[in-house]
PDB file of C-alpha atoms in Angstrom:
ATOM      1  CA  MET A  14      16.600  17.785  30.382  1.00 48.00           C
ATOM      2  CA  ARG A  15      13.067  17.689  31.341  1.00 53.00           C
ATOM      3  CA  SER A  16      12.248  19.634  28.270  1.00 61.00           C
ATOM      4  CA  SER A  17      14.342  17.360  26.089  1.00 61.00           C
ATOM      5  CA  ASN A  18      11.725  14.347  27.975  1.00 64.00           C
ATOM      6  CA  HIS A  19       8.440  16.508  26.729  1.00 72.00           C
ATOM      7  CA  LEU A  20      10.806  16.644  23.702  1.00 74.00           C
ATOM      8  CA  ILE A  21      10.806  12.591  22.829  1.00 73.00           C
ATOM      9  CA  GLY A  22       7.087  12.570  24.389  1.00 75.00           C
ATOM     10  CA  VAL A  23       6.257  14.984  21.485  1.00 80.00           C
ATOM     11  CA  LEU A  24       8.103  13.041  19.337  1.00 78.00           C
ATOM     12  CA  ASN A  25       6.144   9.733  20.299  1.00 78.00           C
ATOM     13  CA  PHE A  26       3.359  10.604  20.490  1.00 83.00           C
ATOM     14  CA  LEU A  27       3.912  12.303  16.463  1.00 83.00           C
ATOM     15  CA  THR A  28       5.060   8.505  15.653  1.00 83.00           C
ATOM     16  CA  PHE A  29       1.996   7.495  17.539  1.00 85.00           C
ATOM     17  CA  LEU A  30      -0.817  10.039  15.131  1.00 87.00           C
ATOM     18  CA  LEU A  31       1.387   8.288  12.145  1.00 84.00           C
ATOM     19  CA  SER A  32       0.691   4.709  12.883  1.00 86.00           C
ATOM     20  CA  ILE A  33      -2.892   5.336  11.873  1.00 88.00           C
ATOM     21  CA  PRO A  34      -2.852   6.596   8.193  1.00 87.00           C
ATOM     22  CA  ILE A  35      -0.435   3.046   8.133  1.00 85.00           C
ATOM     23  CA  LEU A  36      -3.060   1.025   9.495  1.00 86.00           C
ATOM     24  CA  GLY A  37      -5.479   3.090   7.767  1.00 85.00           C
ATOM     25  CA  GLY A  38      -3.677   1.902   4.358  1.00 82.00           C
ATOM     26  CA  GLY A  39      -3.507  -1.609   5.502  1.00 80.00           C
ATOM     27  CA  ILE A  40      -7.025  -2.002   6.395  1.00 82.00           C
ATOM     28  CA  TRP A  41      -7.714  -0.302   3.001  1.00 79.00           C
ATOM     29  CA  LEU A  42      -6.213  -3.158   0.857  1.00 74.00           C
ATOM     30  CA  SER A  43      -7.379  -5.663   2.814  1.00 74.00           C
ATOM     31  CA  SER A  44     -10.813  -4.423   2.049  1.00 73.00           C
ATOM     32  CA  ARG A  45      -9.618  -3.779  -1.497  1.00 68.00           C
ATOM     33  CA  ALA A  46      -8.452  -7.338  -0.914  1.00 62.00           C
ATOM     34  CA  ASN A  47     -11.898  -8.541  -0.472  1.00 60.00           C
ATOM     35  CA  ASN A  48     -13.325  -6.946  -3.438  1.00 61.00           C
ATOM     36  CA  THR A  49     -11.961  -6.514  -6.321  1.00 60.00           C
ATOM     37  CA  ASP A  50      -8.195  -7.182  -6.016  1.00 59.00           C
ATOM     38  CA  CYS A  51      -8.643 -10.045  -4.281  1.00 75.00           C
ATOM     39  CA  LEU A  52      -4.816 -10.492  -3.317  1.00 68.00           C
ATOM     40  CA  LYS A  53      -5.182 -11.558   0.203  1.00 65.00           C
ATOM     41  CA  PHE A  54      -1.603 -11.180   1.572  1.00 66.00           C
ATOM     42  CA  LEU A  55      -0.727  -8.252   0.023  1.00 66.00           C
ATOM     43  CA  GLN A  56      -2.161  -5.706   2.932  1.00 73.00           C
ATOM     44  CA  TRP A  57      -0.195  -7.809   5.795  1.00 80.00           C
ATOM     45  CA  PRO A  58       2.912  -6.466   5.757  1.00 81.00           C
ATOM     46  CA  LEU A  59       1.693  -2.758   5.867  1.00 81.00           C
ATOM     47  CA  ILE A  60      -0.647  -3.493   9.168  1.00 85.00           C
ATOM     48  CA  ILE A  61       2.382  -5.106  10.819  1.00 87.00           C
ATOM     49  CA  ILE A  62       4.337  -2.023  10.286  1.00 86.00           C
ATOM     50  CA  GLY A  63       1.528   0.239  11.476  1.00 87.00           C
ATOM     51  CA  ILE A  64       0.571  -1.931  14.819  1.00 90.00           C
ATOM     52  CA  SER A  65       4.252  -1.993  14.785  1.00 88.00           C
ATOM     53  CA  ILE A  66       4.961   1.385  15.022  1.00 87.00           C
ATOM     54  CA  MET A  67       1.645   2.039  17.129  1.00 88.00           C
ATOM     55  CA  VAL A  68       3.100   0.319  20.037  1.00 88.00           C
ATOM     56  CA  VAL A  69       7.062   0.899  20.067  1.00 86.00           C
ATOM     57  CA  SER A  70       5.803   4.749  20.061  1.00 84.00           C
ATOM     58  CA  LEU A  71       3.662   4.254  23.341  1.00 84.00           C
ATOM     59  CA  ALA A  72       6.825   2.207  24.912  1.00 79.00           C
ATOM     60  CA  GLY A  73       8.747   5.516  24.435  1.00 77.00           C
ATOM     61  CA  PHE A  74       5.875   7.732  24.762  1.00 77.00           C
ATOM     62  CA  ALA A  75       6.031   5.739  28.479  1.00 77.00           C
ATOM     63  CA  GLY A  76       9.552   6.137  29.154  1.00 72.00           C
ATOM     64  CA  ALA A  77       9.946   9.663  28.168  1.00 71.00           C
ATOM     65  CA  CYS A  78       7.161  10.467  30.621  1.00 72.00           C
ATOM     66  CA  TYR A  79       8.460   8.193  33.540  1.00 71.00           C
ATOM     67  CA  ARG A  80      12.378   8.688  32.167  1.00 69.00           C
ATOM     68  CA  ASN A  81      13.016   5.259  31.326  1.00 70.00           C
ATOM     69  CA  THR A  82      16.071   5.252  29.497  1.00 72.00           C
ATOM     70  CA  PHE A  83      15.922   1.383  29.116  1.00 77.00           C
ATOM     71  CA  LEU A  84      12.524   2.280  27.218  1.00 75.00           C
ATOM     72  CA  MET A  85      13.845   4.248  24.882  1.00 76.00           C
ATOM     73  CA  TRP A  86      16.387   3.117  23.960  1.00 81.00           C
ATOM     74  CA  VAL A  87      14.563  -0.339  22.925  1.00 81.00           C
ATOM     75  CA  TYR A  88      11.847   2.619  20.823  1.00 81.00           C
ATOM     76  CA  LEU A  89      14.923   3.955  19.022  1.00 84.00           C
ATOM     77  CA  PHE A  90      16.518   0.603  18.331  1.00 87.00           C
ATOM     78  CA  VAL A  91      12.985  -0.931  17.118  1.00 88.00           C
ATOM     79  CA  MET A  92      11.993   2.166  15.027  1.00 87.00           C
ATOM     80  CA  PHE A  93      15.108   2.216  13.477  1.00 91.00           C
ATOM     81  CA  PHE A  94      14.079  -1.204  11.627  1.00 92.00           C
ATOM     82  CA  ILE A  95      10.681  -0.293  11.134  1.00 89.00           C
ATOM     83  CA  ILE A  96      11.770   3.043   8.823  1.00 91.00           C
ATOM     84  CA  ALA A  97      13.922   0.153   7.323  1.00 93.00           C
ATOM     85  CA  ALA A  98      10.735  -2.058   6.789  1.00 90.00           C
ATOM     86  CA  LEU A  99       8.579   0.679   5.794  1.00 89.00           C
ATOM     87  CA  LEU A 100      11.373   1.714   3.438  1.00 92.00           C
ATOM     88  CA  GLY A 101      11.488  -1.369   2.044  1.00 91.00           C
ATOM     89  CA  PHE A 102       8.237  -2.480   1.394  1.00 86.00           C
ATOM     90  CA  ILE A 103       8.264   0.965  -0.371  1.00 88.00           C
ATOM     91  CA  ILE A 104      10.660   0.536  -2.901  1.00 90.00           C
ATOM     92  CA  PHE A 105       9.073  -3.364  -3.508  1.00 86.00           C
ATOM     93  CA  ALA A 106       5.517  -1.537  -3.699  1.00 83.00           C
ATOM     94  CA  TYR A 107       6.830   0.190  -6.681  1.00 84.00           C
ATOM     95  CA  VAL A 108       9.068  -2.437  -8.231  1.00 85.00           C
ATOM     96  CA  VAL A 109       6.135  -4.820  -9.023  1.00 81.00           C
ATOM     97  CA  THR A 110       3.769  -2.346 -10.206  1.00 79.00           C
ATOM     98  CA  ASP A 111       6.295  -0.280 -11.871  1.00 77.00           C
ATOM     99  CA  LYS A 112       5.015  -1.544 -16.110  1.00 76.00           C
ATOM    100  CA  GLY A 113       1.859  -1.744 -17.332  1.00 76.00           C
ATOM    101  CA  SER A 114      -1.183   0.079 -18.182  1.00 82.00           C
ATOM    102  CA  GLY A 115      -4.178  -0.304 -20.268  1.00 88.00           C
ATOM    103  CA  ARG A 116      -4.184   0.695 -23.802  1.00 92.00           C
ATOM    104  CA  PRO A 117      -6.687   3.715 -25.081  1.00 93.00           C
ATOM    105  CA  VAL A 118      -9.705   1.788 -28.126  1.00 92.00           C
ATOM    106  CA  PRO A 119     -11.106   4.109 -30.417  1.00 92.00           C
ATOM    107  CA  ASN A 120     -14.368   5.504 -29.796  1.00 91.00           C
ATOM    108  CA  ARG A 121     -14.471   3.901 -26.366  1.00 93.00           C
ATOM    109  CA  ALA A 122     -14.300   5.620 -23.139  1.00 94.00           C
ATOM    110  CA  TYR A 123     -12.506   3.060 -21.550  1.00 94.00           C
ATOM    111  CA  SER A 124      -9.146   1.534 -22.379  1.00 94.00           C
ATOM    112  CA  ASP A 125      -8.640  -2.287 -23.128  1.00 95.00           C
ATOM    113  CA  TYR A 126      -5.753  -4.720 -20.719  1.00 94.00           C
ATOM    114  CA  TYR A 127      -3.176  -6.744 -22.179  1.00 93.00           C
ATOM    115  CA  LEU A 128      -1.023  -9.141 -20.118  1.00 92.00           C
ATOM    116  CA  GLN A 129       1.997  -8.912 -21.692  1.00 90.00           C
ATOM    117  CA  ASP A 130       2.103  -5.571 -20.951  1.00 90.00           C
ATOM    118  CA  TYR A 131       2.933  -6.271 -16.987  1.00 89.00           C
ATOM    119  CA  SER A 132       6.027  -7.942 -16.387  1.00 81.00           C
ATOM    120  CA  GLY A 133       7.429  -9.162 -13.218  1.00 82.00           C
ATOM    121  CA  TRP A 134       7.219 -11.012  -9.189  1.00 85.00           C
ATOM    122  CA  LEU A 135       3.008 -10.120  -9.698  1.00 85.00           C
ATOM    123  CA  LYS A 136       2.947 -10.945 -12.901  1.00 88.00           C
ATOM    124  CA  ASP A 137       3.819 -14.379 -12.852  1.00 88.00           C
ATOM    125  CA  ARG A 138       1.956 -14.612  -9.350  1.00 86.00           C
ATOM    126  CA  VAL A 139      -1.139 -13.894 -10.965  1.00 87.00           C
ATOM    127  CA  ALA A 140      -0.779 -15.679 -13.939  1.00 87.00           C
ATOM    128  CA  SER A 141      -0.238 -18.893 -12.625  1.00 88.00           C
ATOM    129  CA  ASP A 142      -2.664 -21.109 -13.279  1.00 87.00           C
ATOM    130  CA  SER A 143      -3.222 -22.422  -9.649  1.00 85.00           C
ATOM    131  CA  TYR A 144      -2.903 -18.695  -8.075  1.00 86.00           C
ATOM    132  CA  TRP A 145      -5.437 -17.561 -10.833  1.00 90.00           C
ATOM    133  CA  ARG A 146      -8.201 -19.577 -10.019  1.00 89.00           C
ATOM    134  CA  LYS A 147      -8.200 -18.497  -6.321  1.00 87.00           C
ATOM    135  CA  ILE A 148      -8.445 -15.406  -7.352  1.00 88.00           C
ATOM    136  CA  SER A 149     -10.854 -15.375 -10.658  1.00 89.00           C
ATOM    137  CA  SER A 150     -13.179 -17.292  -7.657  1.00 89.00           C
ATOM    138  CA  CYS A 151     -13.065 -14.370  -5.864  1.00 86.00           C
ATOM    139  CA  ILE A 152     -13.752 -11.547  -8.442  1.00 89.00           C
ATOM    140  CA  ARG A 153     -16.800 -13.712  -9.609  1.00 89.00           C
ATOM    141  CA  ASP A 154     -17.937 -14.028  -5.677  1.00 86.00           C
ATOM    142  CA  SER A 155     -17.817 -10.207  -5.917  1.00 86.00           C
ATOM    143  CA  LYS A 156     -20.112  -9.783  -8.072  1.00 88.00           C
ATOM    144  CA  VAL A 157     -18.544  -6.988  -9.648  1.00 90.00           C
ATOM    145  CA  CYS A 158     -19.471  -7.523 -13.498  1.00 91.00           C
ATOM    146  CA  ALA A 159     -23.704  -8.295 -12.084  1.00 88.00           C
ATOM    147  CA  LYS A 160     -23.301  -4.476 -11.004  1.00 88.00           C
ATOM    148  CA  MET A 161     -22.625  -3.575 -14.437  1.00 88.00           C
ATOM    149  CA  GLY A 162     -25.679  -3.397 -15.508  1.00 82.00           C
ATOM    150  CA  ARG A 163     -28.111   0.550 -15.489  1.00 78.00           C
ATOM    151  CA  PRO A 164     -31.376  -0.532 -17.177  1.00 71.00           C
ATOM    152  CA  PHE A 165     -34.241   2.516 -17.454  1.00 71.00           C
ATOM    153  CA  ASN A 166     -37.415   2.270 -18.961  1.00 68.00           C
ATOM    154  CA  GLY A 167     -37.962  -0.511 -17.045  1.00 65.00           C
ATOM    155  CA  GLY A 168     -35.030  -2.653 -17.196  1.00 69.00           C
ATOM    156  CA  VAL A 169     -34.546  -1.826 -20.115  1.00 78.00           C
ATOM    157  CA  PRO A 170     -30.538  -2.417 -20.784  1.00 79.00           C
ATOM    158  CA  GLU A 171     -28.309   0.550 -22.664  1.00 87.00           C
ATOM    159  CA  THR A 172     -27.607   1.319 -25.732  1.00 89.00           C
ATOM    160  CA  ALA A 173     -24.099   0.310 -27.288  1.00 91.00           C
ATOM    161  CA  ASP A 174     -23.350   4.277 -27.600  1.00 92.00           C
ATOM    162  CA  MET A 175     -24.006   4.023 -24.391  1.00 92.00           C
ATOM    163  CA  PHE A 176     -21.954   1.649 -22.798  1.00 93.00           C
ATOM    164  CA  PHE A 177     -18.752   2.467 -25.344  1.00 94.00           C
ATOM    165  CA  SER A 178     -18.923   6.155 -23.463  1.00 94.00           C
ATOM    166  CA  ARG A 179     -18.705   4.982 -19.727  1.00 92.00           C
ATOM    167  CA  LYS A 180     -15.549   4.539 -18.134  1.00 92.00           C
ATOM    168  CA  LEU A 181     -15.054   1.164 -17.013  1.00 93.00           C
ATOM    169  CA  SER A 182     -13.148   0.328 -14.187  1.00 91.00           C
ATOM    170  CA  SER A 183      -9.712  -1.971 -15.094  1.00 92.00           C
ATOM    171  CA  VAL A 184     -11.507  -5.314 -13.834  1.00 92.00           C
ATOM    172  CA  GLU A 185     -14.942  -4.673 -15.315  1.00 93.00           C
ATOM    173  CA  SER A 186     -12.961  -4.217 -19.024  1.00 94.00           C
ATOM    174  CA  GLY A 187     -10.844  -7.176 -18.666  1.00 94.00           C
ATOM    175  CA  CYS A 188     -13.100  -9.536 -17.005  1.00 94.00           C
ATOM    176  CA  CYS A 189     -16.496  -8.256 -18.146  1.00 94.00           C
ATOM    177  CA  LYS A 190     -16.765  -7.854 -21.388  1.00 94.00           C
ATOM    178  CA  PRO A 191     -14.791  -9.353 -24.531  1.00 93.00           C
ATOM    179  CA  PRO A 192     -11.984  -7.544 -25.891  1.00 92.00           C
ATOM    180  CA  THR A 193     -12.289  -4.556 -28.893  1.00 91.00           C
ATOM    181  CA  GLU A 194     -10.132  -6.921 -31.088  1.00 89.00           C
ATOM    182  CA  CYS A 195     -12.577  -9.786 -30.943  1.00 89.00           C
ATOM    183  CA  GLY A 196     -15.133  -7.544 -33.066  1.00 88.00           C
ATOM    184  CA  PHE A 197     -17.844  -8.873 -31.106  1.00 91.00           C
ATOM    185  CA  THR A 198     -21.540  -7.335 -31.100  1.00 91.00           C
ATOM    186  CA  TYR A 199     -22.609  -5.808 -27.707  1.00 93.00           C
ATOM    187  CA  VAL A 200     -26.045  -7.035 -26.125  1.00 91.00           C
ATOM    188  CA  ASN A 201     -25.825  -5.427 -22.841  1.00 90.00           C
ATOM    189  CA  GLU A 202     -23.074  -5.289 -20.806  1.00 90.00           C
ATOM    190  CA  THR A 203     -22.180  -8.278 -20.075  1.00 91.00           C
ATOM    191  CA  PHE A 204     -23.422 -10.449 -22.800  1.00 93.00           C
ATOM    192  CA  TRP A 205     -22.355  -9.703 -26.530  1.00 93.00           C
ATOM    193  CA  THR A 206     -22.395 -12.221 -29.623  1.00 90.00           C
ATOM    194  CA  SER A 207     -19.992 -13.723 -31.895  1.00 83.00           C
ATOM    195  CA  SER A 208     -19.881 -11.457 -34.938  1.00 74.00           C
ATOM    196  CA  GLY A 209     -17.568 -14.430 -36.873  1.00 69.00           C
ATOM    197  CA  GLY A 210     -15.010 -11.797 -38.039  1.00 64.00           C
ATOM    198  CA  VAL A 211     -11.507 -12.993 -37.693  1.00 63.00           C
ATOM    199  CA  VAL A 212     -10.958 -13.832 -33.964  1.00 67.00           C
ATOM    200  CA  TYR A 213      -7.630 -12.265 -32.939  1.00 67.00           C
ATOM    201  CA  SER A 214      -6.843 -13.763 -30.051  1.00 81.00           C
ATOM    202  CA  THR A 215      -6.870 -16.854 -27.338  1.00 88.00           C
ATOM    203  CA  ASP A 216      -9.340 -14.415 -25.375  1.00 92.00           C
ATOM    204  CA  CYS A 217     -11.763 -14.068 -27.982  1.00 90.00           C
ATOM    205  CA  TYR A 218     -11.583 -17.794 -27.553  1.00 89.00           C
ATOM    206  CA  ALA A 219     -11.837 -17.748 -23.696  1.00 91.00           C
ATOM    207  CA  TRP A 220     -15.202 -14.918 -23.662  1.00 93.00           C
ATOM    208  CA  ASN A 221     -18.455 -16.810 -22.702  1.00 92.00           C
ATOM    209  CA  SER A 222     -22.262 -14.984 -22.423  1.00 91.00           C
ATOM    210  CA  ASP A 223     -22.454 -17.429 -19.529  1.00 93.00           C
ATOM    211  CA  GLN A 224     -22.749 -14.923 -16.174  1.00 90.00           C
ATOM    212  CA  GLU A 225     -20.341 -17.293 -14.114  1.00 91.00           C
ATOM    213  CA  GLN A 226     -17.618 -17.666 -17.350  1.00 92.00           C
ATOM    214  CA  LEU A 227     -17.428 -14.166 -18.912  1.00 93.00           C
ATOM    215  CA  CYS A 228     -14.026 -13.624 -19.551  1.00 94.00           C
ATOM    216  CA  TYR A 229     -12.778 -14.659 -15.737  1.00 94.00           C
ATOM    217  CA  SER A 230     -10.195 -16.972 -17.552  1.00 92.00           C
ATOM    218  CA  CYS A 231      -9.240 -14.104 -19.930  1.00 94.00           C
ATOM    219  CA  ASN A 232      -5.758 -12.994 -20.262  1.00 94.00           C
ATOM    220  CA  SER A 233      -7.391  -9.368 -20.479  1.00 94.00           C
ATOM    221  CA  CYS A 234      -8.915 -10.131 -16.806  1.00 94.00           C
ATOM    222  CA  LYS A 235      -5.709 -10.789 -14.783  1.00 93.00           C
ATOM    223  CA  ALA A 236      -4.335  -7.837 -16.821  1.00 94.00           C
ATOM    224  CA  GLY A 237      -7.311  -5.516 -15.925  1.00 93.00           C
ATOM    225  CA  LEU A 238      -6.127  -6.788 -11.832  1.00 91.00           C
ATOM    226  CA  LEU A 239      -2.833  -5.798 -12.572  1.00 91.00           C
ATOM    227  CA  ALA A 240      -3.618  -2.322 -13.162  1.00 91.00           C
ATOM    228  CA  ASN A 241      -5.807  -2.849 -10.450  1.00 87.00           C
ATOM    229  CA  LEU A 242      -3.274  -3.915  -8.177  1.00 86.00           C
ATOM    230  CA  ARG A 243      -1.636  -1.023  -9.104  1.00 86.00           C
ATOM    231  CA  LYS A 244      -3.153   1.954  -8.637  1.00 85.00           C
ATOM    232  CA  SER A 245      -4.806   0.650  -5.048  1.00 82.00           C
ATOM    233  CA  TRP A 246      -0.709   0.239  -4.475  1.00 83.00           C
ATOM    234  CA  ARG A 247       0.707   3.444  -5.822  1.00 84.00           C
ATOM    235  CA  LYS A 248      -2.045   5.756  -3.823  1.00 81.00           C
ATOM    236  CA  VAL A 249      -0.926   3.908  -0.310  1.00 82.00           C
ATOM    237  CA  SER A 250       3.178   4.074  -1.258  1.00 85.00           C
ATOM    238  CA  VAL A 251       2.818   7.868  -1.871  1.00 86.00           C
ATOM    239  CA  ILE A 252       0.991   8.434   1.680  1.00 84.00           C
ATOM    240  CA  ASN A 253       3.935   6.511   2.871  1.00 86.00           C
ATOM    241  CA  ILE A 254       6.713   8.067   1.350  1.00 90.00           C
ATOM    242  CA  VAL A 255       5.447  11.363   2.815  1.00 87.00           C
ATOM    243  CA  ILE A 256       4.610   8.870   6.408  1.00 87.00           C
ATOM    244  CA  LEU A 257       8.431   7.856   6.298  1.00 90.00           C
ATOM    245  CA  ILE A 258       9.651  11.383   5.695  1.00 90.00           C
ATOM    246  CA  ILE A 259       8.693  12.299   8.703  1.00 85.00           C
ATOM    247  CA  LEU A 260       9.062   9.468  10.615  1.00 86.00           C
ATOM    248  CA  VAL A 261      12.758   9.548   9.595  1.00 89.00           C
ATOM    249  CA  ILE A 262      12.756  13.371  10.851  1.00 85.00           C
ATOM    250  CA  ALA A 263      11.519  12.296  14.187  1.00 81.00           C
ATOM    251  CA  TYR A 264      13.744   9.541  14.455  1.00 84.00           C
ATOM    252  CA  VAL A 265      17.043  11.897  14.301  1.00 84.00           C
ATOM    253  CA  VAL A 266      15.652  14.011  16.063  1.00 80.00           C
ATOM    254  CA  GLY A 267      14.579  11.475  19.101  1.00 77.00           C
ATOM    255  CA  CYS A 268      18.073  10.198  18.491  1.00 82.00           C
ATOM    256  CA  ALA A 269      20.027  14.355  19.282  1.00 77.00           C
ATOM    257  CA  ALA A 270      17.300  14.101  22.376  1.00 73.00           C
ATOM    258  CA  PHE A 271      18.251  10.820  23.707  1.00 74.00           C
ATOM    259  CA  ARG A 272      21.713  11.634  23.232  1.00 76.00           C
ATOM    260  CA  ASN A 273      21.309  15.159  25.785  1.00 71.00           C
ATOM    261  CA  ASN A 274      19.454  13.038  28.451  1.00 66.00           C
ATOM    262  CA  ARG A 275      22.112  10.602  28.553  1.00 70.00           C
ATOM    263  CA  ARG A 276      24.544  13.542  28.464  1.00 70.00           C
ATOM    264  CA  ILE A 277      22.722  15.382  31.868  1.00 61.00           C
ATOM    265  CA  ASP A 278      22.750  12.013  33.207  1.00 62.00           C
ATOM    266  CA  ASN A 279      26.341  11.732  32.646  1.00 64.00           C
ATOM    267  CA  ASP A 280      27.311  14.900  33.981  1.00 61.00           C
ATOM    268  CA  GLU A 281      29.190  15.762  37.623  1.00 39.00           C
ATOM    269  CA  PRO A 282      27.171  18.197  40.179  1.00 46.00           C
ATOM    270  CA  SER A 283      28.135  21.294  39.949  1.00 38.00           C
ATOM    271  CA  GLY A 284      28.767  24.229  42.001  1.00 41.00           C
ATOM    272  CA  GLU A 285      31.609  22.276  44.246  1.00 43.00           C
ATOM    273  CA  ALA A 286      34.451  24.495  45.552  1.00 41.00           C
ATOM    274  CA  ARG A 287      37.687  22.232  44.509  1.00 41.00           C
ATOM    275  CA  MET A 288      41.699  22.839  45.008  1.00 41.00           C
ATOM    276  CA  THR A 289      43.313  23.212  42.594  1.00 44.00           C
ATOM    277  CA  LYS A 290      46.926  22.729  44.240  1.00 43.00           C
ATOM    278  CA  SER A 291      47.617  21.274  47.261  1.00 46.00           C
ATOM    279  CA  GLN A 292      49.389  23.879  49.501  1.00 48.00           C
ATOM    280  CA  PRO A 293      48.583  27.359  49.612  1.00 49.00           C
ATOM    281  CA  SER A 294      50.636  29.902  48.965  1.00 47.00           C
ATOM    282  CA  ARG A 295      53.016  31.271  51.300  1.00 51.00           C
ATOM    283  CA  ILE A 296      52.478  35.553  51.381  1.00 44.00           C
ATOM    284  CA  HIS A 297      56.131  37.014  51.362  1.00 47.00           C
ATOM    285  CA  LEU A 298      56.217  40.233  53.506  1.00 40.00           C
TER     286      LEU A 298
END
């Protein structure tokens, strides 16, 4: 009995520890939302799941220490739904970030990004005009494009060849410069001039070297943000899958230990001698 309680207590402490990286992942996504990802609702399910695991684990730990069957029952009951919610979040994250990646550009270290390479709910939400106005304003306020400059020798901007050899982030490539297919001439990291050639896409018309406009209204900027979100979500999902597997194992072992406690609690005390016959046998001489 005591060993089962110790086992349940250890498992609850383990799940409490596992809530920390889940909560940390949600906080990391929140910091990304305030920086370059700019989608402020995606991190909340993960934060809520992490806090829920933390609180429920503490309740289960208290139930194991004080042999409170009710608290243990609540722990197992609620933890089942938390595991289901975490599984649903992982599936959702993989489904909405299933497609899309950058396209390599000849003689460039960075990739270009195209909105048509993405599909699904997340793409439709990001691409909607009402929602994109808020996102583009967030990207502009993050100063991600202003931070691209690498002046040297007293403020001289880097050359075109130096810029073309840089590995830009998806947001930098999609929002801070025009698409390569436009054929614009490089002046500095965020200032490009038209060469008067053939325009291939609406993004070429949308580009403006005004530092408040740049390519924030371009489809390439939306695609760059989606690529950034995909990268962030996949990193968090890998950690969540590992944690989910450990949680399921701990939950199964916890259920077995809880059933063992209940079985022991329901057993009658042993060692009591009882007569199995109503009358003793007679001895015949």
